Short mmCIF file of C-alpha atoms in Angstrom, two decimals:
data_model
loop_
_atom_site.label_atom_id
_atom_site.label_comp_id
_atom_site.label_asym_id
_atom_site.label_seq_id
_atom_site.Cartn_x
_atom_site.Cartn_y
_atom_site.Cartn_z
CA MET A 1 -7.16 28.51 3.59
CA ARG A 2 -4.80 27.10 0.84
CA PHE A 3 -4.94 24.58 -1.85
CA SER A 4 -1.95 23.09 -3.74
CA VAL A 5 -2.00 21.19 -7.31
CA VAL A 6 0.39 19.55 -8.52
CA LEU A 7 0.91 18.51 -12.34
CA LEU A 8 3.51 15.53 -12.92
CA GLY A 9 4.32 15.11 -16.10
CA PHE A 10 5.73 12.09 -18.89
CA SER A 11 8.12 9.23 -17.79
CA CYS A 12 9.11 6.57 -20.62
CA ALA A 13 11.50 3.28 -20.25
CA ALA A 14 13.08 1.98 -23.48
CA VAL A 15 12.93 -1.74 -23.51
CA GLY A 16 15.73 -4.12 -25.05
CA LEU A 17 14.29 -7.64 -24.33
CA ALA A 18 10.77 -8.10 -22.63
CA PRO A 19 11.41 -7.67 -18.66
CA ALA A 20 10.30 -10.69 -16.45
CA GLY A 21 8.55 -8.78 -13.78
CA ALA A 22 9.67 -5.55 -14.82
CA GLN A 23 8.59 -2.87 -12.28
CA PRO A 24 6.71 0.41 -13.34
CA ALA A 25 8.70 3.99 -13.55
CA ALA A 26 9.18 5.67 -10.38
CA GLN A 27 6.50 7.94 -9.75
CA ALA A 28 7.28 11.63 -8.95
CA VAL A 29 5.65 12.86 -5.36
CA ALA A 30 3.81 15.39 -4.84
CA ALA A 31 5.62 18.37 -2.84
CA PRO A 32 3.16 18.76 0.39
CA GLY A 33 1.24 21.61 0.63
CA GLN A 34 1.28 24.39 3.47
CA ALA A 35 -1.51 25.02 4.97
CA ILE A 36 -2.72 28.47 6.32
CA ASP A 37 -4.06 28.89 9.98
CA ILE A 38 -7.01 30.45 10.10
CA GLU A 39 -7.99 31.12 14.19
CA GLY A 40 -6.94 27.42 14.86
CA GLN A 41 -8.26 26.11 11.77
CA GLY A 42 -6.37 25.00 8.87
CA LEU A 43 -6.65 23.07 5.32
CA ALA A 44 -4.45 22.11 3.00
CA VAL A 45 -5.28 19.77 -0.33
CA ASN A 46 -2.66 18.33 -2.47
CA MET A 47 -3.30 16.66 -5.83
CA SER A 48 -1.04 15.36 -8.48
CA LEU A 49 -1.61 13.30 -11.95
CA THR A 50 0.72 11.18 -13.35
CA ALA A 51 1.56 9.77 -16.97
CA SER A 52 4.54 6.90 -17.55
CA GLU A 53 5.68 4.45 -19.69
CA PRO A 54 4.44 5.17 -23.45
CA ASP A 55 5.28 1.63 -24.78
CA HIS A 56 2.98 0.10 -21.46
CA PRO A 57 1.27 2.92 -20.58
CA GLN A 58 -0.17 3.80 -17.25
CA ALA A 59 -1.88 6.53 -15.92
CA GLY A 60 -3.54 7.87 -12.42
CA GLY A 61 -3.67 10.29 -9.85
CA LYS A 62 -3.78 11.01 -5.84
CA ALA A 63 -5.13 13.23 -3.61
CA LYS A 64 -4.44 14.36 0.00
CA ILE A 65 -6.61 16.70 2.52
CA THR A 66 -5.61 17.47 5.60
CA GLY A 67 -6.91 19.84 7.72
CA GLN A 68 -7.09 21.17 11.43
CA ILE A 69 -9.21 22.35 14.38
CA ASP A 70 -7.53 23.13 17.96
CA GLN A 71 -5.77 20.16 18.56
CA LEU A 72 -7.47 17.71 16.53
CA GLN A 73 -5.13 17.25 12.69
CA THR A 74 -7.09 15.03 10.21
CA HIS A 75 -6.69 13.33 7.01
CA VAL A 76 -7.93 11.76 3.97
CA GLU A 77 -5.83 9.87 0.98
CA LEU A 78 -7.65 8.95 -2.36
CA GLY A 79 -5.57 7.27 -5.08
CA ALA A 80 -5.98 5.33 -8.50
CA ILE A 81 -3.84 4.33 -11.02
CA SER A 82 -3.93 1.82 -13.89
CA GLY A 83 -2.18 0.19 -17.08
CA GLN A 84 -1.15 -2.57 -19.18
CA PRO A 85 1.33 -5.03 -17.98
CA ALA A 86 4.95 -5.32 -19.32
CA PRO A 87 4.65 -8.50 -22.01
CA SER A 88 6.35 -10.93 -19.66
CA GLN A 89 4.18 -10.23 -16.65
CA GLY A 90 1.40 -12.01 -19.13
CA SER A 91 0.53 -15.48 -18.04
CA ALA A 92 1.71 -16.47 -21.35
CA GLY A 93 5.12 -14.65 -22.22
CA ALA A 94 6.05 -11.76 -24.49
CA ALA A 95 3.85 -11.05 -27.27
CA ASP A 96 1.14 -13.51 -27.05
CA ALA A 97 -0.31 -11.83 -23.88
CA SER A 98 -2.16 -8.60 -23.23
CA GLY A 99 -4.20 -7.14 -20.23
CA TRP A 100 -4.91 -4.50 -17.50
CA TRP A 101 -4.25 -3.59 -14.12
CA ASN A 102 -5.41 -1.05 -11.37
CA THR A 103 -4.71 -0.06 -7.85
CA THR A 104 -6.99 2.11 -5.85
CA THR A 105 -6.00 3.14 -2.33
CA ALA A 106 -7.81 5.03 0.66
CA GLY A 107 -6.66 5.80 4.08
CA VAL A 108 -7.99 8.18 6.76
CA GLY A 109 -6.14 8.98 9.76
CA ALA A 110 -6.80 11.38 13.05
CA SER A 111 -4.17 12.81 15.69
CA TRP A 112 -5.75 14.44 19.26
CA THR A 113 -3.44 16.26 21.85
CA PRO A 114 -5.99 17.18 24.46
CA SER A 115 -2.60 18.56 26.68
CA GLY A 116 1.04 18.64 26.48
CA ALA A 117 1.01 15.17 28.57
CA ALA A 118 -1.26 13.21 26.10
CA LYS A 119 -1.35 12.42 22.62
CA PHE A 120 -3.94 9.88 20.74
CA GLU A 121 -3.83 8.56 17.01
CA ILE A 122 -6.02 6.27 15.09
CA GLY A 123 -5.78 5.63 11.00
CA ALA A 124 -7.33 3.27 8.40
CA GLN A 125 -6.10 2.08 5.06
CA ASN A 126 -7.17 -0.07 2.30
CA ALA A 127 -5.47 -0.75 -1.06
CA THR A 128 -6.63 -2.90 -3.69
CA ARG A 129 -4.81 -4.45 -6.86
CA VAL A 130 -6.78 -6.14 -9.71
CA GLU A 131 -4.79 -7.66 -12.83
CA PHE A 132 -5.97 -9.75 -15.21
CA THR A 133 -4.13 -11.00 -18.66
CA ALA A 134 -5.07 -13.18 -21.39
CA SER A 135 -3.38 -15.28 -23.65
CA ASP A 136 -3.73 -14.98 -28.01
CA PRO A 137 -4.14 -18.79 -29.23
CA VAL A 138 -2.26 -17.65 -32.65
CA PHE A 139 0.94 -17.44 -30.35
CA GLY A 140 0.36 -19.85 -27.75
CA ASP A 141 -2.70 -21.79 -25.73
CA ALA A 142 -5.08 -19.40 -25.23
CA GLY A 143 -6.39 -18.61 -21.67
CA GLN A 144 -6.98 -16.15 -19.13
CA HIS A 145 -5.41 -14.91 -15.60
CA PHE A 146 -7.19 -12.84 -13.07
CA ALA A 147 -5.73 -12.11 -9.49
CA GLN A 148 -7.03 -9.69 -6.80
CA HIS A 149 -5.12 -8.77 -3.82
CA ARG A 150 -6.52 -6.74 -1.28
CA THR A 151 -4.93 -4.95 2.24
CA THR A 152 -6.75 -3.70 4.91
CA ALA A 153 -5.34 -2.16 8.21
CA ALA A 154 -6.47 -0.48 11.31
CA SER A 155 -4.08 1.20 13.85
CA ALA A 156 -4.33 3.31 17.17
CA ALA A 157 -1.62 4.69 19.13
CA ALA A 158 -1.22 7.03 22.34
CA THR A 159 1.91 8.66 24.16
CA LEU A 160 0.70 9.41 27.90
CA THR A 161 3.41 11.37 30.50
CA PRO A 162 2.29 10.18 33.79
CA VAL A 163 5.21 11.45 35.21
CA ALA A 164 7.58 13.97 33.60
CA PRO A 165 10.64 12.96 32.37
CA LEU A 166 8.20 9.94 31.75
CA ASP A 167 6.44 8.42 28.27
CA VAL A 168 4.50 5.66 27.93
CA LYS A 169 3.36 4.60 24.61
CA PHE A 170 0.77 2.16 23.29
CA GLY A 171 0.18 1.06 20.27
CA ALA A 172 -2.26 -1.98 18.12
CA ASN A 173 -2.37 -2.80 14.65
CA LEU A 174 -4.84 -4.95 12.65
CA SER A 175 -4.31 -5.83 9.46
CA THR A 176 -5.76 -8.71 6.45
CA GLU A 177 -4.15 -9.43 3.12
CA LEU A 178 -6.41 -11.48 0.65
CA GLU A 179 -5.37 -12.79 -2.43
CA GLN A 180 -7.56 -14.43 -4.67
CA THR A 181 -6.61 -16.13 -8.05
CA ALA A 182 -8.53 -17.24 -11.35
CA ALA A 183 -7.48 -19.08 -14.59
CA ILE A 184 -9.23 -20.00 -17.23
CA ALA A 185 -7.33 -22.68 -19.93
CA GLY A 186 -8.42 -22.77 -23.36
CA SER A 187 -9.90 -26.04 -22.86
CA GLY A 188 -12.13 -24.61 -20.51
CA ALA A 189 -10.92 -25.93 -17.38
CA GLU A 190 -11.02 -23.29 -14.46
CA THR A 191 -8.52 -22.77 -11.44
CA HIS A 192 -9.29 -20.84 -8.07
CA ASP A 193 -6.92 -20.25 -5.08
CA GLN A 194 -7.11 -18.10 -2.14
CA VAL A 195 -5.31 -17.16 0.48
CA GLN A 196 -5.55 -14.98 3.79
CA THR A 197 -3.32 -13.65 6.17
CA GLU A 198 -4.23 -12.09 9.43
CA GLN A 199 -1.88 -10.18 11.19
CA ARG A 200 -2.39 -8.31 14.57
CA GLN A 201 0.19 -6.52 16.81
CA MET A 202 0.53 -4.80 20.36
CA SER A 203 3.18 -2.67 21.53
CA ALA A 204 4.06 -0.64 24.85
CA ALA A 205 7.35 1.01 25.65
CA LEU A 206 8.80 3.42 28.44
CA ALA A 207 10.71 6.18 27.75
CA TRP A 208 12.72 8.25 30.36
CA LYS A 209 14.99 11.34 29.30
CA PRO A 210 16.60 12.23 32.81
CA LEU A 211 18.87 14.58 31.69
CA SER A 212 18.82 16.92 28.26
CA ALA A 213 21.59 14.62 26.67
CA LEU A 214 20.29 11.45 27.40
CA SER A 215 17.26 9.55 26.84
CA LEU A 216 16.15 5.79 27.17
CA GLU A 217 13.67 3.63 25.87
CA ALA A 218 12.79 -0.07 26.07
CA GLY A 219 9.68 -2.24 25.23
CA GLY A 220 8.03 -4.87 23.21
CA THR A 221 5.90 -5.87 20.45
CA VAL A 222 3.69 -8.94 20.40
CA GLN A 223 2.35 -10.16 16.98
CA SER A 224 0.33 -13.09 15.68
CA THR A 225 -0.10 -14.22 12.40
CA SER A 226 -2.46 -16.45 10.69
CA LEU A 227 -2.46 -17.73 7.14
CA MET A 228 -5.58 -19.79 5.81
CA TRP A 229 -5.42 -21.41 2.44
CA SER A 230 -8.73 -22.74 0.11
CA ALA A 231 -7.82 -25.92 0.29
CA GLY A 232 -8.29 -26.28 4.06
CA ARG A 233 -5.02 -26.00 5.43
CA ALA A 234 -3.65 -23.25 7.92
CA ALA A 235 -0.89 -22.38 9.75
CA ALA A 236 -0.24 -19.24 12.88
CA PHE A 237 2.74 -18.37 14.56
CA ALA A 238 3.45 -15.76 17.42
CA ASP A 239 6.00 -13.97 18.34
CA LEU A 240 7.47 -11.60 21.21
CA ASP A 241 10.29 -9.09 19.59
CA PRO A 242 11.98 -6.50 22.40
CA ASP A 243 13.68 -3.83 21.88
CA ALA A 244 15.52 -1.09 23.51
CA ARG A 245 17.46 2.06 22.58
CA LEU A 246 19.90 4.47 23.95
CA SER A 247 20.66 8.11 23.04
CA LEU A 248 23.27 10.21 23.78
CA THR A 249 24.31 13.88 22.76
CA PRO A 250 27.99 13.67 24.53
CA TRP A 251 29.19 16.64 22.55
CA SER A 252 27.83 19.94 20.43
CA GLY A 253 26.62 19.20 17.23
CA GLY A 254 27.02 15.61 17.74
CA SER A 255 24.71 12.84 18.78
CA LEU A 256 25.22 8.96 19.21
CA GLU A 257 22.33 6.28 19.26
CA LEU A 258 22.60 2.68 20.34
CA THR A 259 19.74 -0.45 19.39
CA LEU A 260 18.82 -3.64 20.41
CA ASP A 261 15.99 -5.13 18.99
CA ARG A 262 14.32 -8.68 17.58
CA SER A 263 12.77 -8.48 14.13
CA THR A 264 10.17 -10.87 12.94
CA ALA A 265 8.82 -10.42 9.45
CA PRO A 266 5.56 -12.01 8.73
CA LEU A 267 5.88 -14.94 5.90
CA THR A 268 4.40 -13.74 2.57
CA GLN A 269 1.64 -15.36 0.85
CA ALA A 270 3.83 -16.40 -2.01
CA GLN A 271 5.79 -18.36 0.44
CA PHE A 272 3.10 -19.86 2.06
CA LEU A 273 1.75 -21.01 -1.58
CA GLY A 274 5.08 -22.18 -2.23
CA TYR A 275 5.05 -24.48 1.05
CA ALA A 276 1.29 -25.36 -0.01
CA THR A 277 2.55 -27.02 -3.40
CA GLY A 278 2.27 -30.41 -2.21
CA GLY A 279 -1.30 -30.91 -2.73
CA ALA A 280 -4.35 -30.66 -0.33
CA GLU A 281 -3.56 -34.50 1.09
CA ALA A 282 0.22 -33.60 1.95
CA VAL A 283 1.03 -32.53 5.75
CA LEU A 284 2.18 -29.04 5.80
CA PRO A 285 5.81 -28.29 7.32
CA LEU A 286 6.39 -26.34 10.11
CA VAL A 287 6.03 -22.59 8.89
CA GLN A 288 8.20 -19.75 10.20
CA PRO A 289 8.86 -16.41 9.66
CA SER A 290 12.06 -14.76 9.21
CA ARG A 291 13.73 -13.90 12.64
CA GLU A 292 16.84 -11.96 13.45
CA TRP A 293 18.13 -10.18 16.36
CA ARG A 294 20.03 -7.11 15.39
CA TYR A 295 22.95 -4.49 17.18
CA GLY A 296 22.66 -1.13 15.87
CA ALA A 297 24.88 1.79 16.31
CA ALA A 298 24.52 5.62 14.58
CA VAL A 299 26.17 8.20 15.00
CA THR A 300 25.79 11.90 13.39
CA GLN A 301 28.01 15.52 13.57
CA LYS A 302 27.28 18.64 12.55
CA ALA A 303 30.74 20.25 11.56
CA GLY A 304 30.39 23.69 10.71
CA PRO A 305 28.25 23.92 7.41
CA ILE A 306 29.29 20.15 6.93
CA ASP A 307 26.64 17.38 8.10
CA LEU A 308 27.91 13.72 8.61
CA SER A 309 26.27 10.75 9.66
CA ALA A 310 26.92 6.93 9.81
CA SER A 311 25.32 3.98 11.10
CA LEU A 312 26.32 0.18 11.48
CA ILE A 313 23.95 -2.54 11.62
CA GLN A 314 24.49 -5.89 12.80
CA ALA A 315 22.32 -8.99 12.50
CA ARG A 316 22.48 -12.81 13.75
CA VAL A 317 19.65 -14.42 11.17
CA GLN A 318 17.58 -17.20 13.25
CA THR A 319 15.83 -18.09 10.45
CA TYR A 320 15.42 -16.88 6.94
CA ALA A 321 12.19 -18.13 4.78
CA TYR A 322 13.01 -16.41 1.51
CA MET A 323 11.85 -19.27 -0.36
CA ALA A 324 9.07 -21.84 -0.50
CA PRO A 325 11.03 -25.10 0.73
CA PHE A 326 8.18 -27.60 -0.52
CA GLY A 327 7.32 -29.88 -3.11
CA ALA A 328 6.91 -32.85 -5.07
CA TYR A 329 10.32 -34.36 -3.68
CA ALA A 330 9.17 -34.21 -0.11
CA ALA A 331 8.90 -31.37 2.62
CA ARG A 332 11.60 -28.62 2.87
CA VAL A 333 11.79 -27.34 6.37
CA GLY A 334 15.37 -26.24 7.31
CA MET A 335 15.50 -22.55 7.14
CA GLY A 336 18.12 -20.38 6.32
CA GLU A 337 20.94 -18.92 9.05
CA GLY A 338 23.64 -16.88 9.56
CA ASP A 339 24.69 -13.35 9.80
CA ARG A 340 24.40 -9.89 7.73
CA ARG A 341 25.48 -6.36 8.40
CA GLU A 342 24.56 -2.96 6.81
CA ILE A 343 26.53 0.05 6.94
CA GLN A 344 25.74 3.51 5.86
CA ALA A 345 27.46 7.12 5.48
CA GLY A 346 26.50 10.38 4.44
CA LEU A 347 27.61 13.77 3.53
CA ALA A 348 26.19 17.18 3.19
CA ALA A 349 28.27 20.49 2.54
CA PRO A 350 28.34 23.18 0.58
CA LEU A 351 30.90 23.47 -2.01
CA PRO A 352 32.62 26.22 -3.91
CA LEU A 353 32.99 25.95 -7.51
CA PHE A 354 34.58 28.32 -10.30
CA GLY A 355 34.18 30.94 -8.32
CA TRP A 356 30.48 30.79 -7.77
CA ALA A 357 28.12 30.77 -5.13
CA PRO A 358 28.57 27.48 -3.36
CA PHE A 359 27.11 24.55 -4.87
CA THR A 360 24.97 22.08 -2.34
CA LEU A 361 27.29 18.28 -2.30
CA GLU A 362 25.14 15.26 -1.28
CA ALA A 363 26.13 12.21 -0.91
CA LYS A 364 25.11 8.80 0.50
CA ALA A 365 26.10 5.25 -0.03
CA THR A 366 24.74 1.83 1.97
CA TRP A 367 27.32 -1.71 1.88
CA ARG A 368 25.33 -5.03 2.70
CA ASP A 369 26.81 -8.01 3.49
CA SER A 370 25.67 -11.34 4.41
CA LEU A 371 26.41 -15.20 5.04
CA VAL A 372 23.42 -17.44 5.36
CA GLN A 373 22.19 -20.80 4.75
CA ASP A 374 19.75 -21.67 1.80
CA PRO A 375 16.96 -23.89 2.87
CA LEU A 376 17.40 -25.94 -0.35
CA THR A 377 20.87 -26.58 -1.11
CA GLY A 378 22.47 -25.97 2.39
CA ALA A 379 25.32 -23.86 0.52
CA LEU A 380 26.47 -20.45 2.28
CA GLY A 381 26.04 -17.46 0.33
CA ARG A 382 24.12 -13.69 0.46
CA LEU A 383 20.66 -13.38 1.18
CA SER A 384 18.69 -13.36 -1.99
CA GLY A 385 17.42 -10.10 -3.21
CA GLU A 386 20.75 -8.10 -1.49
CA ARG A 387 22.26 -5.49 -3.25
CA PRO A 388 25.79 -5.38 -1.82
CA TYR A 389 25.65 -1.54 -2.47
CA ASP A 390 24.04 1.60 -2.95
CA ALA A 391 25.10 5.05 -3.84
CA THR A 392 23.61 8.36 -4.69
CA LEU A 393 25.25 11.62 -5.13
CA SER A 394 24.00 15.32 -5.99
CA LEU A 395 25.38 18.63 -7.19
CA SER A 396 23.15 21.22 -6.94
CA HIS A 397 23.07 25.46 -7.48
CA ALA A 398 21.08 28.41 -6.86
CA ILE A 399 21.40 30.30 -9.96
CA GLY A 400 19.82 33.14 -8.67
CA PRO A 401 16.77 34.16 -6.88
CA GLY A 402 13.79 31.29 -7.18
CA MET A 403 16.25 29.26 -10.03
CA ARG A 404 18.02 26.30 -9.00
CA TRP A 405 19.75 23.45 -10.78
CA GLY A 406 21.47 20.33 -10.30
CA VAL A 407 22.61 16.67 -11.85
CA THR A 408 22.82 13.32 -10.01
CA ALA A 409 23.91 10.14 -10.35
CA ARG A 410 23.00 6.68 -8.42
CA ALA A 411 24.74 3.18 -8.94
CA ALA A 412 23.14 -0.09 -7.80
CA GLY A 413 24.96 -3.39 -7.17
CA PRO A 414 24.30 -6.53 -8.55
CA GLN A 415 21.39 -8.84 -7.27
CA ILE A 416 20.28 -12.66 -7.24
CA ASN A 417 17.00 -13.51 -6.46
CA LEU A 418 16.39 -17.39 -5.31
CA GLY A 419 12.84 -19.08 -5.51
CA PRO A 420 12.01 -22.46 -5.33
CA SER A 421 12.49 -23.37 -9.33
CA GLU A 422 14.25 -20.19 -10.76
CA VAL A 423 17.17 -18.28 -9.98
CA ALA A 424 17.62 -14.25 -11.63
CA SER A 425 21.17 -12.58 -11.68
CA LEU A 426 20.74 -8.67 -12.08
CA SER A 427 23.35 -7.16 -13.46
CA PRO A 428 25.11 -3.85 -11.76
CA THR A 429 23.16 -0.42 -13.00
CA ALA A 430 23.96 3.34 -12.82
CA GLY A 431 22.94 6.36 -14.01
CA PHE A 432 23.34 10.18 -14.34
CA GLY A 433 20.42 12.66 -14.94
CA GLY A 434 19.61 16.28 -13.58
CA PHE A 435 17.19 18.78 -12.58
CA VAL A 436 16.07 22.43 -13.17
CA GLN A 437 13.90 24.28 -10.87
CA VAL A 438 12.18 28.06 -11.56
CA GLN A 439 10.08 29.29 -8.66
CA THR A 440 8.17 32.64 -9.39
CA ARG A 441 5.70 33.19 -6.75
CA PRO A 442 3.01 32.00 -6.81
CA LEU A 443 4.74 29.18 -9.32
CA THR A 444 7.21 26.16 -9.05
CA LEU A 445 8.04 24.69 -12.05
CA ARG A 446 10.74 21.42 -11.64
CA LEU A 447 12.05 19.89 -15.03
CA SER A 448 13.62 16.53 -14.28
CA LEU A 449 15.46 14.42 -16.19
CA ASP A 450 16.39 10.65 -15.07
CA ASN A 451 18.98 8.64 -16.60
CA ILE A 452 20.09 10.96 -19.55
CA VAL A 453 23.21 8.73 -19.20
CA GLY A 454 23.06 5.24 -18.27
CA GLY A 455 20.39 3.10 -16.45
CA ASP A 456 20.84 0.03 -18.34
CA ARG A 457 20.20 -3.35 -16.39
CA SER A 458 20.64 -6.48 -17.76
CA GLU A 459 19.03 -9.75 -16.02
CA HIS A 460 19.44 -13.69 -16.59
CA ASP A 461 16.81 -15.95 -15.70
CA VAL A 462 17.53 -20.03 -15.16
CA ILE A 463 14.07 -21.88 -14.69
CA TYR A 464 14.37 -25.52 -13.67
CA THR A 465 11.69 -27.71 -14.26
CA GLY A 466 11.01 -28.41 -10.76
CA LEU A 467 12.77 -27.76 -7.49
CA ARG A 468 16.67 -26.53 -8.41
CA ASP A 469 18.45 -28.64 -6.27
CA ALA A 470 16.83 -31.88 -7.16
CA SER A 471 15.74 -31.06 -11.32
CA ALA A 472 16.98 -30.30 -14.64
CA ILE A 473 17.10 -26.76 -16.18
CA ASP A 474 14.12 -26.17 -18.63
CA HIS A 475 15.18 -22.81 -20.19
CA ILE A 476 17.44 -19.77 -19.88
CA SER A 477 16.38 -15.98 -20.95
CA GLU A 478 18.32 -13.13 -21.10
CA ILE A 479 16.39 -9.65 -20.32
CA ARG A 480 17.79 -5.77 -20.84
CA THR A 481 16.13 -2.63 -19.40
CA THR A 482 16.67 1.09 -19.94
CA ASP A 483 15.08 2.72 -17.04
CA ARG A 484 15.23 6.37 -18.73
CA GLY A 485 12.11 9.40 -17.98
CA VAL A 486 11.33 13.03 -17.88
CA ARG A 487 9.03 14.53 -15.45
CA LEU A 488 7.66 17.89 -15.66
CA SER A 489 6.16 19.08 -12.28
CA LEU A 490 4.38 22.15 -11.97
CA ILE A 491 3.07 23.30 -7.75
CA ARG A 492 0.48 26.26 -7.67
CA PRO A 493 -0.80 27.31 -4.55
CA LEU A 494 -4.53 28.68 -4.86
#
């Protein structure tokens, strides 16, 4: 047996102005442990502890236990983290709100391979997030707000090979999301709300590999989603999404993959609640999810020590519900339509510099473009929340046995988030960091510095008095954040 314990250190963020919707700093991920096989039985334990953002502290941990007995593999995951929200996440603004939040997660799963012609998998997950905020009457109206979001899911899958080279795959998934909110105003008035989403999925596919260099796969997914609001109104929809995939290895060191599929993204609870803002007596408009047909191509090539990859996705957006177009000015049931495309490219190669042993250079970039209709205004523009580009570049070097250092650079493009009554415009951001790693068996120590230089991002928010296409501007806010952190990781197999 082998046990791995991973201790993760500190990450801090400097905030210029109170960020609306600021996200917690990214958490370091523990390296997976290695299980030693003992007469067909193995066990691995991974644990991590993390603490970050001194100005708005959060702390927690997670653990994963995996085991194997003959053809049966199992895993159990547990996690918990809690902290204080950023000032702007409170119900009343920057300086007048305080509170806490905590998140717990749990998951179990098993995989059984009784023979080379059959494999069965099952799994279950549960996650709960609880938030509480209270505003100080000295700075504004007193009040309290409580929210709980719970997600549960169960899945099962099977892969059978009745006749080689034919594989038959089946899958089923059931998931439920429950959002409950309660608020108490300074006057004592109470409000409660509840939304429940239930999604069922069943999938089937046939995979055929007549040649070692050729494989075909075709199938589809049937899914149904229902939404229930505490006011008594409900909506439901069902979809059949087919998909097909062709994979080729026509030359040495290279591969080509062509895909065609239809994708449906279920309507979120926030979108459904937006549709429901007309009041319980209103007639619920036709609620539709986001749907698109996607055509894709991907190619990889290994040329000596160099690895190259590229992919292209072209999508026809049939409906896109990135907001809830319903309110006091009558129903807005038009859904955005249009096109989008995404290109990715990657490179990994050794790079000799300064006469030293070769460095390792890794680069990856993504470009996105879209033109869809705004359901509220009817104007054509980029998808809400879409960044035109993302890029990462890293250069690392092995100093000697067990020692490695490297530098990293990241960049992300501007972003516009559209809501029923607000527009948030985020600026581009870029940062430069690095790491140092020392391995002296059985210890591995890694020090990571994120955004030593850069990492700044500004946000321009325009808030309207009602729906943004039929009302005046209420106020404008400017926000600036700096994401900068230090993480110390220690891995020790016992």
